[in-house]
Short mmCIF file of C-alpha atoms in Angstrom, two decimals:
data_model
loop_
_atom_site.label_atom_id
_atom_site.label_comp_id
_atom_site.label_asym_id
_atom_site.label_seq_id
_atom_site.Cartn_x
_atom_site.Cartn_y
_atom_site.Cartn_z
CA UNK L 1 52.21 -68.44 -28.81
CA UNK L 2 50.34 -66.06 -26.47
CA UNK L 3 50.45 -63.41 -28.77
CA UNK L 4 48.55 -65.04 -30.96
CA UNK L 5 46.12 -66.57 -29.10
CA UNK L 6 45.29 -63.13 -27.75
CA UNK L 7 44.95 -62.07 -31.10
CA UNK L 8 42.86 -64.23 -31.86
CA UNK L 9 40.36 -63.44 -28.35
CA UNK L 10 40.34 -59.61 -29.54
CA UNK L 11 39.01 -60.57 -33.09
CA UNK L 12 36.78 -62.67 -31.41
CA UNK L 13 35.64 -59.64 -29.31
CA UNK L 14 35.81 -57.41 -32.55
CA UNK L 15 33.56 -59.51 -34.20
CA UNK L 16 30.84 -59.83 -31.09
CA UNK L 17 30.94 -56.06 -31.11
CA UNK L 18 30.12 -55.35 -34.78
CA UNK L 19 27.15 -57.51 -34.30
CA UNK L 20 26.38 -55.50 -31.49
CA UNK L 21 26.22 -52.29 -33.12
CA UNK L 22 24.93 -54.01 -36.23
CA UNK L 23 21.80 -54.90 -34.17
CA UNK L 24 21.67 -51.57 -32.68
CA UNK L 25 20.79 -50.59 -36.09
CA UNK L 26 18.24 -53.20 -36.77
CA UNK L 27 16.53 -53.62 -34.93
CA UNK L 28 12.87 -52.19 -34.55
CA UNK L 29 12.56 -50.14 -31.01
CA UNK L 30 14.30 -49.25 -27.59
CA UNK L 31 13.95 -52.97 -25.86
CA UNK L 32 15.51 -55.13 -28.80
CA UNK L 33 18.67 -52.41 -29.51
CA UNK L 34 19.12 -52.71 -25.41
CA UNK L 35 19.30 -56.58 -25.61
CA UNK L 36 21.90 -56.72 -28.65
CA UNK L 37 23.83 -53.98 -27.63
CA UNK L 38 23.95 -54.63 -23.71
CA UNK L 39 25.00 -58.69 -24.71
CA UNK L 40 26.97 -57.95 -27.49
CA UNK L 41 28.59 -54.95 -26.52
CA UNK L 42 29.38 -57.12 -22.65
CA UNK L 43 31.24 -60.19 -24.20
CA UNK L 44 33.12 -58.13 -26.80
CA UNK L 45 34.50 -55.92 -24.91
CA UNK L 46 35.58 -58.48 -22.32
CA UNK L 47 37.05 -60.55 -25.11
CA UNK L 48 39.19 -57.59 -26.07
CA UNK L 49 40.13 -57.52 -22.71
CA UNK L 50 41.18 -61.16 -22.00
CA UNK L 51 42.77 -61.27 -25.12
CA UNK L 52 45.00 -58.29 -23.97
CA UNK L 53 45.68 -60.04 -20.74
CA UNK L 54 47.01 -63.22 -22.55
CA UNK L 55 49.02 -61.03 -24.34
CA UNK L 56 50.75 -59.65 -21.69
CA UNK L 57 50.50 -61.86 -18.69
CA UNK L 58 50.49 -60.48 -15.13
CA UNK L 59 51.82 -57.14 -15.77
CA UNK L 60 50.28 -53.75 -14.66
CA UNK L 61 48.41 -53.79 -18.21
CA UNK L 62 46.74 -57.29 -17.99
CA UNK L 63 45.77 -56.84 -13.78
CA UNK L 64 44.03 -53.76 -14.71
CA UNK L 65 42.28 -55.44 -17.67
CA UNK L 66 40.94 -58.40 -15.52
CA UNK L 67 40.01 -55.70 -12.98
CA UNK L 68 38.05 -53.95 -16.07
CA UNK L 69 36.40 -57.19 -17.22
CA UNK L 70 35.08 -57.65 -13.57
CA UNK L 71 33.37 -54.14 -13.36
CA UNK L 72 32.00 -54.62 -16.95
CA UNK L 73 30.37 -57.69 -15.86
CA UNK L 74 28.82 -56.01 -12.61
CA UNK L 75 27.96 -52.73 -14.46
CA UNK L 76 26.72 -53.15 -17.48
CA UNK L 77 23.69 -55.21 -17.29
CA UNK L 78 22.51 -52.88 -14.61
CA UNK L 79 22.56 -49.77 -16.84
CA UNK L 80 20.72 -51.61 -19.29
CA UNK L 81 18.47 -52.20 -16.77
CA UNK L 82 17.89 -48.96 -15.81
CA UNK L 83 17.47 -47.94 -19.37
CA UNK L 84 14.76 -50.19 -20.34
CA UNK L 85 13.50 -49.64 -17.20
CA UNK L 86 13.36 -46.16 -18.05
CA UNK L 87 12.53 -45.88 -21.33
CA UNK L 88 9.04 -48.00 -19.75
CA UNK L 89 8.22 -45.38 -17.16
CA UNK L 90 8.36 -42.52 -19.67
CA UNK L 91 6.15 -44.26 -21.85
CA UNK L 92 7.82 -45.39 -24.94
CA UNK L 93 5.57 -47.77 -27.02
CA UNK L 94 7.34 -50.95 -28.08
CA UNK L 95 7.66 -52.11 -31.82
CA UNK L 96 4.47 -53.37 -33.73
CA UNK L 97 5.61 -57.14 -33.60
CA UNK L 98 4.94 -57.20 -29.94
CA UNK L 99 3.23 -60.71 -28.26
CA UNK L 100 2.79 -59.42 -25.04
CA UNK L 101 3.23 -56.71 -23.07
CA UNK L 102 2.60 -57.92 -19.02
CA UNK L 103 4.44 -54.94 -18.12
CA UNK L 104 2.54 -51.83 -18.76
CA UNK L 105 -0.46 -53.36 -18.27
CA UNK L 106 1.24 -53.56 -14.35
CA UNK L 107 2.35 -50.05 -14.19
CA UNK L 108 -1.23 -48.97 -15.40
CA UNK L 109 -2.86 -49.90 -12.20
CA UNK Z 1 32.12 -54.25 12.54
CA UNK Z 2 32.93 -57.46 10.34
CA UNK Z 3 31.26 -55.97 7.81
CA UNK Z 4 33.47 -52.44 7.75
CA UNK Z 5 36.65 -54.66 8.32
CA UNK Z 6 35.92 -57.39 5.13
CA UNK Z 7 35.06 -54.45 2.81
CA UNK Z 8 38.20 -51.88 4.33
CA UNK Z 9 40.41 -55.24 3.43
CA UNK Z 10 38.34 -55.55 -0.12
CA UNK Z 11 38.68 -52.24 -1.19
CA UNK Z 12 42.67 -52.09 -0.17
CA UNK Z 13 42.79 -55.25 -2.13
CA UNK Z 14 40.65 -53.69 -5.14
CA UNK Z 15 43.30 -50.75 -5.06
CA UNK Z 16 46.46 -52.63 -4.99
CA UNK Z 17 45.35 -54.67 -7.86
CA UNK Z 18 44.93 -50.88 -9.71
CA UNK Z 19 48.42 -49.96 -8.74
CA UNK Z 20 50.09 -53.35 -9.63
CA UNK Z 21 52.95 -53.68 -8.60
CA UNK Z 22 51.78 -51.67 -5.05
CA UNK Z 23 55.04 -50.07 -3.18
CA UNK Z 24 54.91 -48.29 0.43
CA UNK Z 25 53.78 -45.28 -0.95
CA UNK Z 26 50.81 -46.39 -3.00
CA UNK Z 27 49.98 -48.56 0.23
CA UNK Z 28 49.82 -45.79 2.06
CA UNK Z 29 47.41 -43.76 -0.23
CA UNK Z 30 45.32 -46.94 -0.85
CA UNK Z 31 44.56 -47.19 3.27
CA UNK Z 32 43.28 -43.60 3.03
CA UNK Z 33 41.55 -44.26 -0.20
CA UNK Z 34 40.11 -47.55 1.33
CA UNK Z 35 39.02 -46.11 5.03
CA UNK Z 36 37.54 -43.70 2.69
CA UNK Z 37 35.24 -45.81 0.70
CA UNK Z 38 34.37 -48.25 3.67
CA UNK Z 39 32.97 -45.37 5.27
CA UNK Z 40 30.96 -44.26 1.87
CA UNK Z 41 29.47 -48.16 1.31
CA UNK Z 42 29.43 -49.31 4.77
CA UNK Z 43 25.72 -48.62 4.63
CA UNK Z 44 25.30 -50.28 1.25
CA UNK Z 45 26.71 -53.91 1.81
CA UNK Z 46 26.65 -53.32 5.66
CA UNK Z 47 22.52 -54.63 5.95
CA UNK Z 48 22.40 -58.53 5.18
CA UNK Z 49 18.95 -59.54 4.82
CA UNK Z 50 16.10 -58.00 4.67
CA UNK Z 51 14.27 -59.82 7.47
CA UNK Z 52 16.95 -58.20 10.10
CA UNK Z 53 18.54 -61.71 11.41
CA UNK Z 54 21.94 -62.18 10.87
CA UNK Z 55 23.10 -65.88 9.96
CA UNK Z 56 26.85 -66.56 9.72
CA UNK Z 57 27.77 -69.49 8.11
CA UNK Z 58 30.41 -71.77 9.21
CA UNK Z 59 33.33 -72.65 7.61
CA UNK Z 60 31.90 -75.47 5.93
CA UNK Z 61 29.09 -73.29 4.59
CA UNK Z 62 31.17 -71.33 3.09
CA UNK Z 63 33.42 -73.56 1.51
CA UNK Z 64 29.49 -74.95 -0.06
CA UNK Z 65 28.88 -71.00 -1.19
CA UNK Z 66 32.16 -71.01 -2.75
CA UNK Z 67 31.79 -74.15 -4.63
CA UNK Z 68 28.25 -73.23 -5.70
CA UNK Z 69 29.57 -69.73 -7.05
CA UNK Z 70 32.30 -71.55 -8.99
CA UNK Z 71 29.57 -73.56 -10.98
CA UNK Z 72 27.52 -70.17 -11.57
CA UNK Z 73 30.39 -68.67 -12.83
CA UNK Z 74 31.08 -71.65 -15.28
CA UNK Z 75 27.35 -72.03 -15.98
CA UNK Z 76 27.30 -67.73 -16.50
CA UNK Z 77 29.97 -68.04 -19.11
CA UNK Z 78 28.49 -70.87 -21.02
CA UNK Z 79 24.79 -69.33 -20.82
CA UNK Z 80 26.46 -65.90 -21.93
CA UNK Z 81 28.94 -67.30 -24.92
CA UNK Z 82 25.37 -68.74 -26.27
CA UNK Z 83 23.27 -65.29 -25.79
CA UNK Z 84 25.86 -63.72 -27.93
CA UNK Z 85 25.65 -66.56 -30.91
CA UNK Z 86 22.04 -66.22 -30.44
CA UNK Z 87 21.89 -62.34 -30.78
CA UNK Z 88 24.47 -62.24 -33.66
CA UNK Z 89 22.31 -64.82 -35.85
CA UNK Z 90 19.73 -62.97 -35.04
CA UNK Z 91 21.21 -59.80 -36.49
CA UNK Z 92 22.25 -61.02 -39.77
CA UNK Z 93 19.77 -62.95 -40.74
CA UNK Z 94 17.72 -61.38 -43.70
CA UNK Z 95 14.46 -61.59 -42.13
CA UNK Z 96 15.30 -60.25 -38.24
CA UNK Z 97 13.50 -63.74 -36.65
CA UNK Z 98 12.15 -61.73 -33.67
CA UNK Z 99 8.90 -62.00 -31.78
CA UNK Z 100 9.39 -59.79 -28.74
CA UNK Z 101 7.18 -59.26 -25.56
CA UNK Z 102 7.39 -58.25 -21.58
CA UNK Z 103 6.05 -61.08 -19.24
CA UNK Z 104 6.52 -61.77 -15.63
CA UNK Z 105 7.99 -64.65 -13.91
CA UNK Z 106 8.01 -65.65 -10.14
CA UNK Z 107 11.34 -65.63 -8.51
CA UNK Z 108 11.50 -67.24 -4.77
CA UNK Z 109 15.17 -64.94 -4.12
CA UNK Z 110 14.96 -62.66 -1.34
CA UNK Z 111 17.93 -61.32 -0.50
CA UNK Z 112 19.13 -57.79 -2.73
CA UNK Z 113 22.63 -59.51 -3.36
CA UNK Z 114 20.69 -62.07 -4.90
CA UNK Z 115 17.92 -60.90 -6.64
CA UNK Z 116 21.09 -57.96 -8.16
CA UNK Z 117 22.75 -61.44 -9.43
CA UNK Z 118 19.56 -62.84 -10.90
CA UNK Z 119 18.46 -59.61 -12.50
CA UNK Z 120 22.14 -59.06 -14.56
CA UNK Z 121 22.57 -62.94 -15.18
CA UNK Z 122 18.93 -62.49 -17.05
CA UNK Z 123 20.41 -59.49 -19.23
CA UNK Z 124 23.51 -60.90 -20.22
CA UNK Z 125 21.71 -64.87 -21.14
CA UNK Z 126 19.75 -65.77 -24.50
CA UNK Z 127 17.21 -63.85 -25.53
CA UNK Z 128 15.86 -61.91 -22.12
CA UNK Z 129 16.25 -58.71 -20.52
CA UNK Z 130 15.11 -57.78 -17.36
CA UNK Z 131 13.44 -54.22 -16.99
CA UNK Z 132 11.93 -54.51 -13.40
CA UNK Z 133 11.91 -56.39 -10.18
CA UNK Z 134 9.00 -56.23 -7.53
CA UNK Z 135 10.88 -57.27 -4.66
CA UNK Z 136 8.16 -57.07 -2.38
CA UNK Z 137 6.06 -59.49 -4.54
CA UNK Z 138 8.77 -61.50 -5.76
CA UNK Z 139 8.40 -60.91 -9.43
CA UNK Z 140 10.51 -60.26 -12.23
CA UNK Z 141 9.36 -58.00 -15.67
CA UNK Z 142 11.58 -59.89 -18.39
CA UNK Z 143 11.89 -58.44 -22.24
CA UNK Z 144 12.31 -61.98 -24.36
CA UNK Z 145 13.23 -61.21 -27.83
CA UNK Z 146 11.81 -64.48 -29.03
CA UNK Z 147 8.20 -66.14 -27.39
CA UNK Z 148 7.50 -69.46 -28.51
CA UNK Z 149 4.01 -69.98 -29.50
CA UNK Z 150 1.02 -70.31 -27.45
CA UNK Z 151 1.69 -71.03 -23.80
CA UNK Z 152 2.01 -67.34 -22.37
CA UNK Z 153 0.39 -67.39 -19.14
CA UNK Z 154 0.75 -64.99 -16.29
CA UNK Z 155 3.12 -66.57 -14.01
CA UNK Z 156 4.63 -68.69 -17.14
CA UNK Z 157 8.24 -69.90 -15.86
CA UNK Z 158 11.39 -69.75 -18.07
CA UNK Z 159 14.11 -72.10 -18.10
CA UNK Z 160 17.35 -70.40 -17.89
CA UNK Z 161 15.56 -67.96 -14.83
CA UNK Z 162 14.90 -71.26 -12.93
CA UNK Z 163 18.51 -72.87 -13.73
CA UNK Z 164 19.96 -69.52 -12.52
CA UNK Z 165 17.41 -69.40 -9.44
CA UNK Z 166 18.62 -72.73 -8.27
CA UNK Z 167 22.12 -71.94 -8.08
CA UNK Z 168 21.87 -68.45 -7.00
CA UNK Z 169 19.48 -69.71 -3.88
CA UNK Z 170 22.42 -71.85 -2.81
CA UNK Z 171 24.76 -69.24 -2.51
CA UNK Z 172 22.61 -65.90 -1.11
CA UNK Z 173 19.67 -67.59 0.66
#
């Protein structure tokens, strides 16, 4: 019965990443790939994770899995943030379809 | 010297979770390993506000902070299980729906911890990315993948920031 509801959490996960890399692709510039991939990419990956932990209970294997799905939660939103961050600082433009852009017009001054 | 203690005992903790099920030997490496990174981080998580004063809360405060985490954590999940439906509908769909743009929002946090928690909880929920914080001013640069017409002023506020903000002034402030 675990099994299977693991399996099930690590299609979930599967599926989550796909989209992920599907928007990597596209999507039009830097900012938009950084928001699917860094969401995406964050729950899929944990849902792998959990999903191996149901699996196999409090073992070695699922500890270091819940460990994992704790430092993917604190890390990976801050790379993203340093990437967009970044990617602003060395100037690249963002797509055509932009609204507004509050940003730049700050780290003009 | 609190400080250096909680973190030595975190980081022992942190290790014997890696080397599940510990034994005496791996106990005794993880006390080197964790003296070891106390003395790298002390510095890091040592400072605990930026004004300088010091306020320990008492046991019933932290049983409050605790209790307020729990519902950020529930709220987190929730908030982060719908940025990933939003995202993926996003993707597929034929016409990529998308109207994308940088504004800035107020935040009233002051504390790093908090403002760190803030920042990552606006990455990971629907449709915003955060790409810079002015601590010093108190504002936040967010990346929203979809504005809603009209209504973009210069301090505009956004909903999920200020559900976040409430919570997360509970537990760091």
């Amino acid at each position: 019965m675990n099994e299977n509801i693991g399996i099930i959490l690590m299609v979930i996960g599967l599926v989550f990443d796909f989209f992920g890399c599907l928007g990597l692709i596209r999507f039009p510039d830097v900012y938009t790939r950084l928001q699917a991939s860094a969401k995406c990419v964050t729950l899929g990956t944990c849902g792998i994770l959990f999903g191996l932990f149901v699996c196999t209970g409090f073992t070695a294997t699922g500890i270091k899995a819940l460990l994992c799905i704790a430092f993917i939660f604190l890390t990976a939103p801050v790379s993203a943030h340093a990437l967009a961050r970044g990617a602003y600082r060395s100037g690249v433009k963002p797509c055509e379809g932009t609204i507004v852009d509050q940003y730049s017009e700050t780290i003009k001054k | 010297m609190i400080n250096a203690v909680s973190l030595f005992i975190l980081w022992l903790f942190v290790w014997s979770l890696l080397n599940w099920v510990p034994d005496t030997k791996q106990l005794i490496m993880g006390v080197f390993v964790a003296f070891f990174m106390t003395f790298m981080t002390v510095d890091t998580f040592g400072v605990a506000s930026p004004s300088g004063k010091v306020k320990r809360a008492g046991f019933f405060g932290i049983v409050k902070k605790v209790f307020w985490f729990v519902c950020y954590t529930i709220v987190f999940i929730w908030e982060c299980i719908k940025a990933n439906i939003d995202v993926a509908w996003r993707v597929v769909h034929p016409t990529l729906p998308i109207r994308p743009g940088t504004i800035r929002v107020k935040t009233g946090l002051k504390s790093d911890a908090g403002l760190t928690f803030l920042a990552n909880s606006i990455t990971l929920t629907p449709g915003t990315t955060s790409v810079d914080v002015d601590k010093f001013k108190g504002y936040g640069y967010i990346h929203v993948l979809f504005l809603k017409d009209g209504a973009v002023s210069s301090d505009m506020r956004l909903p999920v920031v200020d559900k976040f903000e409430r919570i997360l002034k509970r537990i760091f402030d």
